Amino acid sequence: MSMGDKGRTVHIGVIGLGGRGCGQMTTLLQMPDVSVDMVCDVYQDRVEKGIGLVKKHAGNDAVGTTDYRDILKNPEIEAVCVFTSWETHIPIVIEALRAGKRPCMEVGGATSVRECWDMVRASEETGIPVMLLENCCYNLEELTLLRMVREGLFGTIVHCQGAYAHDLRDEVGEGDINRHYRQRHFLNRNAELYPTHELGPIAKVLNLNRGNRMVSLSSFASKACGLHEWLQEHRPDSPLANAEVKEGDIVTTVITCAGGETIVLQHDCTLPRAYSRRGEIRGTKGAWQEDGRFIFIEGRSPVNPDYWTHEWESDKKYIEEYEHPLWKEYKEFGLRGGHGGMDYLVLRAFIESVQKGEQPPIDVYDAASWMAVTALSEESIANGGAPVAVPDFTSGRWLQERTDKATGMYALD
Amino acid sequence: MSMGDKGRTVHIGVIGLGGRGCGQMTTLLQMPDVSVDMVCDVYQDRVEKGIGLVKKHAGNDAVGTTDYRDILKNPEIEAVCVFTSWETHIPIVIEALRAGKRPCMEVGGATSVRECWDMVRASEETGIPVMLLENCCYNLEELTLLRMVREGLFGTIVHCQGAYAHDLRDEVGEGDINRHYRQRHFLNRNAELYPTHELGPIAKVLNLNRGNRMVSLSSFASKACGLHEWLQEHRPDSPLANAEVKEGDIVTTVITCAGGETIVLQHDCTLPRAYSRRGEIRGTKGAWQEDGRFIFIEGRSPVNPDYWTHEWESDKKYIEEYEHPLWKEYKEFGLRGGHGGMDYLVLRAFIESVQKGEQPPIDVYDAASWMAVTALSEESIANGGAPVAVPDFTSGRWLQERTDKATGMYALD
């Protein structure tokens, strides 16, 4: 990726204009080589809002529709961005592929392993790539840590952890259940609902689908008390006040990899706490923990001379020293878009991969396997924590050590 | 427990005089109502050292032996303290019970579920209590947090975590394999080898065996690279330099409880990091994390006014405000013994329970179920992470909500 390079204009349709969809579209509208020609949402009020945003930021009159098939039928549209509710991402992506469009989609979990396979087959059969917009893969710390891993600071990596630890009781307990994409999942499912913010960066560290892969998964849910107690106290008159919540407050998932590494994920959204993705990288030469911003690098970090024990350092000077070149360039270019700038980078990676006709850095196999974690964890929890096999969506291509070099995202030199 | 109260003299025999045994015995020798009459180790040099320590600290001539059965045969001995290698704790405790002695033992994991049952049956059949000396249950922070839990600050508890995260590569890679209790486990087993430092305090928080219990357990090991790489670099001439290490660097265990709570434990001893027990307590009203010393208590901790999000506080002021009464009294009395004072408290709890003829606060059911985690995790790992049932060693007594009140350890008022 090169900052500020303007390629040929990519004509896109935006599907899904909730809060996130409008935010992402606004970031896209800042790119001079992107033209948002059509906008879609099932709610007409959102369509009007989307048309207004396009007019305001880009000046053109986008065509609005409440049926995304109108976008897929339009021969002028090359790419579609799917920002809809979680459970509709994959079905719309598959339809887009079959219609010859190049799709990207926001993050979320899958409802079945089958739909992940269907997406992989649709992409393979049409020859059209899919990109999952996992913005956290592009965050400063995650990219910089990836560089440190690639440069060997952590030695052999043996274990990674992460979480989506975000107290969402207020958001999930609010508003119209029919329009609230997250709420209906919390009320009706018990699973690792939202794995990719932490699993995405871990997947890059562990070379998943590129020389390594997830082999088995086990998942465990605590009881669900947090949202229910909160609703009874804070929303006593809500129709949800006495609703039974299915999603356990803490859902812990353990994944084993072909390379012998383990991964622990947690979904943690209905108890009080501070936000964290709770990243951890553990290797034979170093350790990093997001909570506390702790790092220890053997041979560099100070060791207590009294007895043989280590002390953490702050990771700040390492993040500065090993700052990923993409972020150096990005800071000179000027950060833009949501979530500290990472949204712009992931969207830009999509647009550039479309312009160049290349595979995106987070491809259909990544999307399928990362999103499948939700369906697999649901299965494991339903079976009392029984391990479930993670399918090899690459059909053996992971053995060929596929690389990310094509896009430059992880080309560090 | 009351500080400084001198009860009737308890005549004890000490079995196991390695580093830990000598340290614990030295703490016992500071108690005016404890008489160490006999000392034992399989190595004569240690026996001599033990006799010398008794002479130095208490003035009497202890009888030394290399056969612990000599202690069990001595009618003057009322209680025995088992500080031997991990795998011999339970067999010696069972023999002590059968000989009519009142045993306590240092921490460690079990080698089989069967030996845990054998210990429970021996205690039930003889009517003699057993105490596990889990010192971390008596640490300032753990006891103070237990008080906070009991007083409702965390609301309904739904999830706890902990670890034995201690870089022991130097210790495990050193010395004579035959005399090194920990080393042979690391070289030959793959399990949650050392669960009780974190599980003990969690068990008290979750009322395990007293109205709640562990129901199932699943365990997962990463590959074992840390010790092997370290030995090759730092001990190239050691006979261990090319040894195959069986213990995975990170062993993650997930336990589900009858009350719906989940527990995550990690054994983490062969990779570089700072020491931590990594405690976490998660409830519907509050959260605590040992790493970073983070706490959030709803209604007390500040909330960011810009948008609905929480920020951690330091736990320090809470630890001061809710300091456990036992520790208040202990500080006035004067801290003594190893590990910041908690060793003295746990040993004192044992001695007082012997003097009073009462059940100790960490009893045979706690010992059996906590130590069984090692054997159960070994089974789960051997079966690819399959969940294994945790036996109800209480045979239903946990349903009766047995309390710790008898000893006062957790009587907070």
Coordinates of C-alpha atoms in Angstrom, one line a residue, chain A:
Chain A
M1 CA 0.0 0.0 0.0
S2 CA 1.3 3.5 -0.8
M3 CA -0.3 6.5 0.8
G4 CA -1.8 9.2 -1.4
D5 CA -1.4 7.2 -4.6
K6 CA -4.5 7.8 -6.7
G7 CA -5.4 4.8 -8.9
R8 CA -8.2 4.4 -11.4
T9 CA -11.7 5.2 -10.1
V10 CA -13.5 2.3 -8.4
H11 CA -17.3 2.5 -8.7
I12 CA -18.8 1.0 -5.6
G13 CA -22.2 0.3 -4.0
V14 CA -22.6 0.5 -0.3
I15 CA -25.0 -2.0 1.3
G16 CA -25.9 -1.4 5.0
L17 CA -26.2 2.2 6.3
G18 CA -26.5 1.8 10.0
G19 CA -24.0 3.7 12.2
R20 CA -21.1 1.6 11.1
G21 CA -22.1 1.6 7.5
C22 CA -22.3 5.4 7.4
G23 CA -19.0 5.8 9.2
Q24 CA -17.2 3.5 6.8
M25 CA -18.8 5.1 3.8
T26 CA -17.7 8.5 5.0
T27 CA -14.1 7.2 5.1
L28 CA -14.5 5.9 1.6
L29 CA -15.9 9.2 0.3
Q30 CA -12.6 10.8 1.3
M31 CA -10.7 8.8 -1.3
P32 CA -10.5 10.6 -4.6
D33 CA -10.4 7.4 -6.7
V34 CA -13.6 6.0 -5.1
S35 CA -17.1 6.8 -6.4
V36 CA -20.0 5.7 -4.3
D37 CA -22.6 5.3 -7.1
M38 CA -25.3 3.4 -5.1
V39 CA -26.4 3.1 -1.5
C40 CA -28.7 0.6 0.0
D41 CA -30.4 -0.2 3.3
V42 CA -33.6 -2.1 4.1
Y43 CA -34.8 1.1 5.9
Q44 CA -35.7 4.0 3.7
D45 CA -34.7 6.6 6.3
R46 CA -31.2 5.2 6.2
V47 CA -31.2 5.3 2.4
E48 CA -32.0 9.0 2.5
K49 CA -29.3 9.6 5.0
G50 CA -26.8 7.7 2.9
I51 CA -27.7 9.7 -0.3
G52 CA -27.2 12.9 1.8
L53 CA -23.8 11.8 3.0
V54 CA -22.6 11.0 -0.5
K55 CA -23.8 14.4 -1.7
K56 CA -22.2 16.2 1.2
H57 CA -18.8 14.6 1.0
A58 CA -18.4 13.8 -2.7
G59 CA -21.0 16.0 -4.5
N60 CA -22.6 13.3 -6.6
D61 CA -26.1 12.0 -6.5
A62 CA -26.0 8.4 -5.5
V63 CA -28.9 6.1 -6.4
G64 CA -30.7 4.8 -3.3
T65 CA -32.5 1.5 -3.0
T66 CA -33.9 -0.8 -0.3
D67 CA -33.0 -3.9 -2.3
Y68 CA -29.3 -4.7 -2.6
R69 CA -30.0 -6.8 -5.7
D70 CA -30.5 -3.5 -7.6
I71 CA -26.8 -2.8 -6.9
L72 CA -25.7 -6.2 -8.0
K73 CA -27.6 -5.8 -11.2
N74 CA -25.9 -2.5 -12.1
P75 CA -23.1 -3.1 -14.6
E76 CA -21.4 0.2 -13.7
I77 CA -20.7 -1.1 -10.1
E78 CA -17.4 -2.9 -9.8
A79 CA -17.2 -3.5 -6.0
V80 CA -19.7 -3.7 -3.1
C81 CA -19.1 -3.0 0.5
V82 CA -21.3 -5.0 2.9
F83 CA -21.9 -3.2 6.1
T84 CA -25.2 -5.0 7.0
S85 CA -26.2 -7.0 10.1
W86 CA -23.8 -9.8 11.0
E87 CA -25.9 -12.7 9.7
T88 CA -26.4 -11.2 6.3
H89 CA -22.7 -10.5 5.5
I90 CA -21.9 -13.9 3.9
P91 CA -25.2 -14.4 2.0
I92 CA -24.9 -10.9 0.4
V93 CA -21.2 -11.5 -0.4
I94 CA -22.0 -14.8 -2.1
E95 CA -24.7 -13.1 -4.2
A96 CA -22.3 -10.3 -5.1
L97 CA -19.7 -12.9 -6.3
R98 CA -22.3 -14.6 -8.4
A99 CA -23.2 -11.3 -9.9
G100 CA -19.6 -10.6 -10.8
K101 CA -19.0 -7.9 -8.2
R102 CA -15.9 -7.7 -6.0
P103 CA -17.1 -7.7 -2.4
C104 CA -15.7 -6.7 0.9
M105 CA -17.6 -7.0 4.2
E106 CA -17.5 -5.7 7.7
V107 CA -16.5 -8.1 10.6
G108 CA -18.9 -10.4 12.4
G109 CA -19.3 -14.2 13.0
A110 CA -20.8 -16.8 10.8
T111 CA -24.1 -18.6 11.6
S112 CA -22.9 -21.9 10.1
V113 CA -19.8 -23.6 8.8
R114 CA -21.7 -24.4 5.6
E115 CA -22.1 -20.7 4.7
C116 CA -18.4 -20.2 5.1
W117 CA -17.8 -23.1 2.6
D118 CA -20.4 -21.6 0.3
M119 CA -18.5 -18.3 0.3
V120 CA -15.2 -20.0 -0.4
R121 CA -16.7 -22.1 -3.3
A122 CA -18.4 -19.0 -4.8
S123 CA -15.1 -17.1 -4.7
E124 CA -13.2 -20.1 -6.2
E125 CA -15.8 -20.7 -8.9
T126 CA -16.1 -17.1 -10.0
G127 CA -12.4 -16.3 -9.5
I128 CA -13.3 -13.2 -7.6
P129 CA -11.6 -12.4 -4.3
V130 CA -13.4 -11.5 -1.1
M131 CA -12.0 -9.3 1.6
L132 CA -12.9 -9.2 5.3
L133 CA -12.5 -5.7 6.6
E134 CA -10.8 -6.6 9.9
N135 CA -9.6 -3.1 10.8
C136 CA -7.6 -4.3 13.9
C137 CA -5.1 -6.0 11.6
Y138 CA -4.2 -2.5 10.6
N139 CA -3.9 -0.9 14.0
L140 CA -0.6 0.7 14.9
E141 CA 0.2 -1.7 17.8
E142 CA -0.9 -4.9 16.1
L143 CA 1.1 -4.1 12.9
T144 CA 4.1 -3.0 14.9
L145 CA 4.0 -6.2 17.0
L146 CA 3.7 -8.2 13.8
R147 CA 6.9 -6.6 12.6
M148 CA 8.6 -7.5 15.9
V149 CA 7.4 -11.1 15.6
R150 CA 8.7 -11.3 12.0
E151 CA 12.0 -9.8 13.1
G152 CA 12.4 -12.5 15.7
L153 CA 12.2 -10.5 19.0
F154 CA 9.7 -13.0 20.5
G155 CA 11.6 -16.1 19.4
T156 CA 9.4 -19.0 18.5
I157 CA 5.8 -18.1 19.1
V158 CA 3.9 -20.7 21.1
H159 CA 0.8 -19.0 22.4
C160 CA -1.4 -16.0 21.7
Q161 CA -4.5 -14.6 23.4
G162 CA -7.0 -11.9 22.7
A163 CA -10.5 -10.9 23.6
Y164 CA -13.3 -8.6 22.6
A165 CA -13.7 -7.2 26.1
H166 CA -16.2 -4.3 25.7
D167 CA -19.0 -3.5 28.1
L168 CA -21.9 -3.2 25.7
R169 CA -24.8 -3.6 28.1
D170 CA -26.0 -0.1 27.4
E171 CA -25.9 -0.6 23.6
V172 CA -27.3 -4.1 23.6
G173 CA -30.1 -3.1 26.0
E174 CA -31.2 -0.1 24.0
G175 CA -33.5 0.5 21.0
D176 CA -35.5 -1.5 18.5
I177 CA -34.7 -5.2 18.6
N178 CA -35.5 -5.5 14.9
R179 CA -32.9 -3.0 13.8
H180 CA -30.3 -3.9 16.4
Y181 CA -27.9 -6.4 14.7
R182 CA -26.0 -7.2 17.9
Q183 CA -28.9 -7.5 20.3
R184 CA -30.7 -10.4 18.7
H185 CA -27.5 -12.4 18.7
F186 CA -27.0 -11.8 22.4
L187 CA -30.6 -12.7 23.2
N188 CA -30.7 -15.9 21.2
R189 CA -27.2 -17.4 20.7
N190 CA -24.4 -18.6 23.0
A191 CA -21.1 -18.5 21.1
E192 CA -17.9 -16.6 20.5
L193 CA -20.0 -14.0 18.6
Y194 CA -17.4 -11.6 17.6
P195 CA -14.0 -13.2 17.3
T196 CA -12.1 -11.4 14.5
H197 CA -10.9 -8.2 16.2
E198 CA -8.5 -10.3 18.2
L199 CA -8.2 -13.4 16.1
G200 CA -7.3 -11.4 12.9
P201 CA -4.0 -10.0 14.2
I202 CA -3.3 -13.3 15.9
A203 CA -3.9 -15.1 12.6
K204 CA -1.3 -12.9 11.0
V205 CA 1.2 -13.5 13.8
L206 CA 0.8 -17.3 13.5
N207 CA 0.6 -17.4 9.7
L208 CA -2.8 -19.0 9.7
N209 CA -3.8 -20.2 6.3
R210 CA -0.2 -19.5 5.1
G211 CA 1.9 -22.4 6.5
N212 CA -0.2 -22.9 9.6
R213 CA -3.9 -23.3 10.3
M214 CA -6.4 -23.8 13.1
V215 CA -7.0 -27.5 13.7
S216 CA -9.4 -27.7 16.7
L217 CA -11.6 -25.5 18.8
S218 CA -13.3 -25.8 22.2
S219 CA -15.6 -23.2 23.6
F220 CA -17.1 -22.6 27.1
A221 CA -19.7 -20.1 28.2
S222 CA -20.2 -18.8 31.7
K223 CA -23.8 -18.2 32.9
A224 CA -25.5 -15.1 31.5
C225 CA -26.2 -12.7 34.3
G226 CA -24.7 -9.4 33.4
L227 CA -27.1 -8.1 30.8
H228 CA -30.2 -9.4 32.6
E229 CA -29.3 -7.8 35.9
W230 CA -28.4 -4.6 34.2
L231 CA -31.7 -4.4 32.2
Q232 CA -33.7 -5.1 35.4
E233 CA -31.9 -2.2 37.1
H234 CA -31.5 0.3 34.3
R235 CA -34.4 -0.6 31.9
P236 CA -37.1 -1.8 34.2
D237 CA -39.8 -0.8 31.7
S238 CA -38.1 -2.2 28.6
P239 CA -39.6 -5.3 26.9
L240 CA -36.2 -6.7 27.4
A241 CA -36.3 -6.3 31.2
N242 CA -37.4 -9.9 31.7
A243 CA -35.9 -11.3 28.6
E244 CA -33.8 -14.4 28.9
V245 CA -30.3 -13.7 27.6
K246 CA -28.6 -16.7 26.0
E247 CA -25.1 -15.3 25.5
G248 CA -22.8 -16.2 28.4
D249 CA -21.2 -13.3 30.0
I250 CA -17.7 -14.7 29.3
V251 CA -17.2 -17.1 26.4
T252 CA -13.8 -18.6 26.4
T253 CA -12.5 -20.4 23.3
V254 CA -9.3 -22.4 23.0
I255 CA -7.9 -23.1 19.6
T256 CA -5.1 -25.5 18.7
C257 CA -3.0 -24.9 15.6
A258 CA -1.2 -27.3 13.2
G259 CA 2.1 -25.7 14.3
G260 CA 1.4 -26.7 17.9
E261 CA 0.5 -23.2 19.1
T262 CA -2.6 -22.5 21.2
I263 CA -4.9 -19.5 21.0
V264 CA -7.3 -18.3 23.7
L265 CA -10.1 -16.0 22.8
Q266 CA -12.7 -14.4 25.0
H267 CA -16.0 -12.7 24.2
D268 CA -16.7 -10.4 27.1
C269 CA -19.4 -7.8 26.5
T270 CA -22.0 -7.9 29.3
L271 CA -20.1 -7.3 32.5
P272 CA -18.5 -4.0 33.7
R273 CA -14.9 -3.6 32.7
A274 CA -12.7 -1.3 30.7
Y275 CA -12.4 -1.9 26.9
S276 CA -9.5 -4.1 25.8
R277 CA -8.6 -6.5 23.1
R278 CA -6.5 -8.2 25.7
G279 CA -3.8 -9.1 23.2
E280 CA -1.0 -11.4 24.3
I281 CA 2.0 -12.8 22.4
R282 CA 4.2 -15.4 24.0
G283 CA 7.4 -16.7 22.5
T284 CA 10.6 -18.4 23.6
K285 CA 12.4 -15.0 23.7
G286 CA 9.7 -12.5 24.7
A287 CA 6.3 -11.8 26.0
W288 CA 3.8 -9.0 25.3
Q289 CA 0.5 -8.2 27.2
E290 CA -1.8 -5.5 26.1
D291 CA -3.4 -5.1 29.5
G292 CA -0.8 -3.0 31.4
R293 CA 1.1 -2.5 28.2
F294 CA 3.7 -5.0 29.4
I295 CA 6.6 -6.4 27.5
F296 CA 9.6 -8.5 28.2
I297 CA 12.3 -9.2 25.6
E298 CA 15.1 -11.5 26.6
G299 CA 18.5 -9.9 26.4
R300 CA 17.0 -6.4 26.3
S301 CA 14.6 -6.1 29.3
P302 CA 16.2 -5.7 32.7
V303 CA 16.5 -8.7 34.9
N304 CA 16.4 -8.4 38.7
P305 CA 20.0 -9.1 39.8
D306 CA 19.0 -10.3 43.3
Y307 CA 17.4 -13.5 42.1
W308 CA 16.5 -14.8 38.7
T309 CA 13.3 -13.1 37.9
H310 CA 12.0 -10.8 35.3
E311 CA 10.2 -7.5 35.4
W312 CA 7.9 -6.1 32.8
E313 CA 8.8 -3.0 30.8
S314 CA 6.4 -0.6 29.2
D315 CA 5.9 -1.5 25.6
K316 CA 5.9 2.1 24.5
K317 CA 9.6 2.5 23.5
Y318 CA 9.4 -0.8 21.5
I319 CA 6.3 0.4 19.7
E320 CA 8.2 3.5 18.7
E321 CA 11.3 1.7 17.7
Y322 CA 9.7 -0.9 15.6
E323 CA 6.8 1.2 14.3
H324 CA 5.5 -0.5 11.1
P325 CA 6.6 1.3 7.9
L326 CA 3.0 1.5 6.8
W327 CA 2.2 3.6 9.9
K328 CA 5.2 5.8 9.5
E329 CA 4.1 6.6 6.0
Y330 CA 0.5 7.0 7.2
K331 CA 1.4 9.5 9.8
E332 CA 3.2 11.7 7.3
F333 CA 0.1 11.3 4.9
G334 CA -2.2 12.2 7.8
L335 CA -4.5 9.9 9.8
R336 CA -8.1 9.8 8.7
G337 CA -11.2 7.7 9.2
G338 CA -12.5 6.0 12.4
H339 CA -11.0 4.0 15.2
G340 CA -7.7 5.8 15.4
G341 CA -7.0 5.6 11.7
M342 CA -7.1 1.8 11.1
D343 CA -10.5 1.9 9.3
Y344 CA -9.0 4.0 6.5
L345 CA -6.1 1.6 6.1
V346 CA -8.3 -1.5 5.8
L347 CA -10.6 0.1 3.4
R348 CA -7.7 1.4 1.4
A349 CA -6.2 -2.1 1.2
F350 CA -9.5 -3.2 -0.3
I351 CA -9.7 -0.5 -2.9
E352 CA -6.1 -1.0 -3.9
S353 CA -6.5 -4.7 -4.3
V354 CA -9.5 -4.0 -6.6
Q355 CA -7.6 -1.5 -8.6
K356 CA -4.7 -3.9 -9.1
G357 CA -6.9 -7.0 -9.6
E358 CA -5.0 -8.7 -6.7
Q359 CA -5.9 -10.9 -3.8
P360 CA -6.5 -8.8 -0.7
P361 CA -4.4 -9.3 2.4
I362 CA -7.3 -10.7 4.3
D363 CA -8.8 -13.1 1.8
V364 CA -11.7 -15.5 1.5
Y365 CA -9.9 -18.2 3.4
D366 CA -9.1 -15.9 6.2
A367 CA -12.7 -14.6 6.2
A368 CA -14.2 -18.1 6.2
S369 CA -12.0 -19.6 8.9
W370 CA -12.1 -16.5 11.2
M371 CA -15.9 -16.1 10.9
A372 CA -16.4 -19.9 11.2
V373 CA -15.1 -19.6 14.8
T374 CA -18.5 -18.3 15.8
A375 CA -20.4 -21.2 14.4
L376 CA -17.8 -23.7 15.7
S377 CA -17.9 -22.3 19.2
E378 CA -21.7 -22.4 19.2
E379 CA -21.4 -26.1 18.3
S380 CA -18.8 -26.8 21.0
I381 CA -20.8 -25.0 23.7
A382 CA -23.9 -26.9 22.6
N383 CA -21.9 -30.1 23.1
G384 CA -20.6 -29.3 26.5
G385 CA -17.2 -28.0 25.4
A386 CA -16.4 -30.9 23.1
P387 CA -13.6 -30.1 20.7
V388 CA -14.7 -29.5 17.1
A389 CA -12.4 -29.7 14.1
V390 CA -11.8 -26.5 12.2
P391 CA -12.2 -27.1 8.5
D392 CA -9.4 -26.5 6.2
F393 CA -11.1 -24.0 3.9
T394 CA -8.0 -23.7 1.8
S395 CA -8.2 -27.3 0.8
G396 CA -4.5 -27.8 1.5
R397 CA -3.3 -24.5 0.1
W398 CA -2.1 -23.5 3.6
L399 CA 0.6 -26.1 3.1
Q400 CA 2.1 -24.0 0.3
E401 CA 3.0 -21.2 2.6
R402 CA 1.0 -18.6 0.8
T403 CA 2.3 -15.1 1.6
D404 CA 1.0 -11.7 2.1
K405 CA 3.8 -10.1 0.1
A406 CA 1.6 -9.3 -2.9
T407 CA -0.1 -6.5 -1.1
G408 CA 2.9 -5.2 0.8
M409 CA 0.9 -5.2 4.0
Y410 CA 3.4 -7.4 5.7
A411 CA 6.4 -6.7 3.5
L412 CA 8.6 -5.1 6.1
D413 CA 11.5 -4.2 3.9

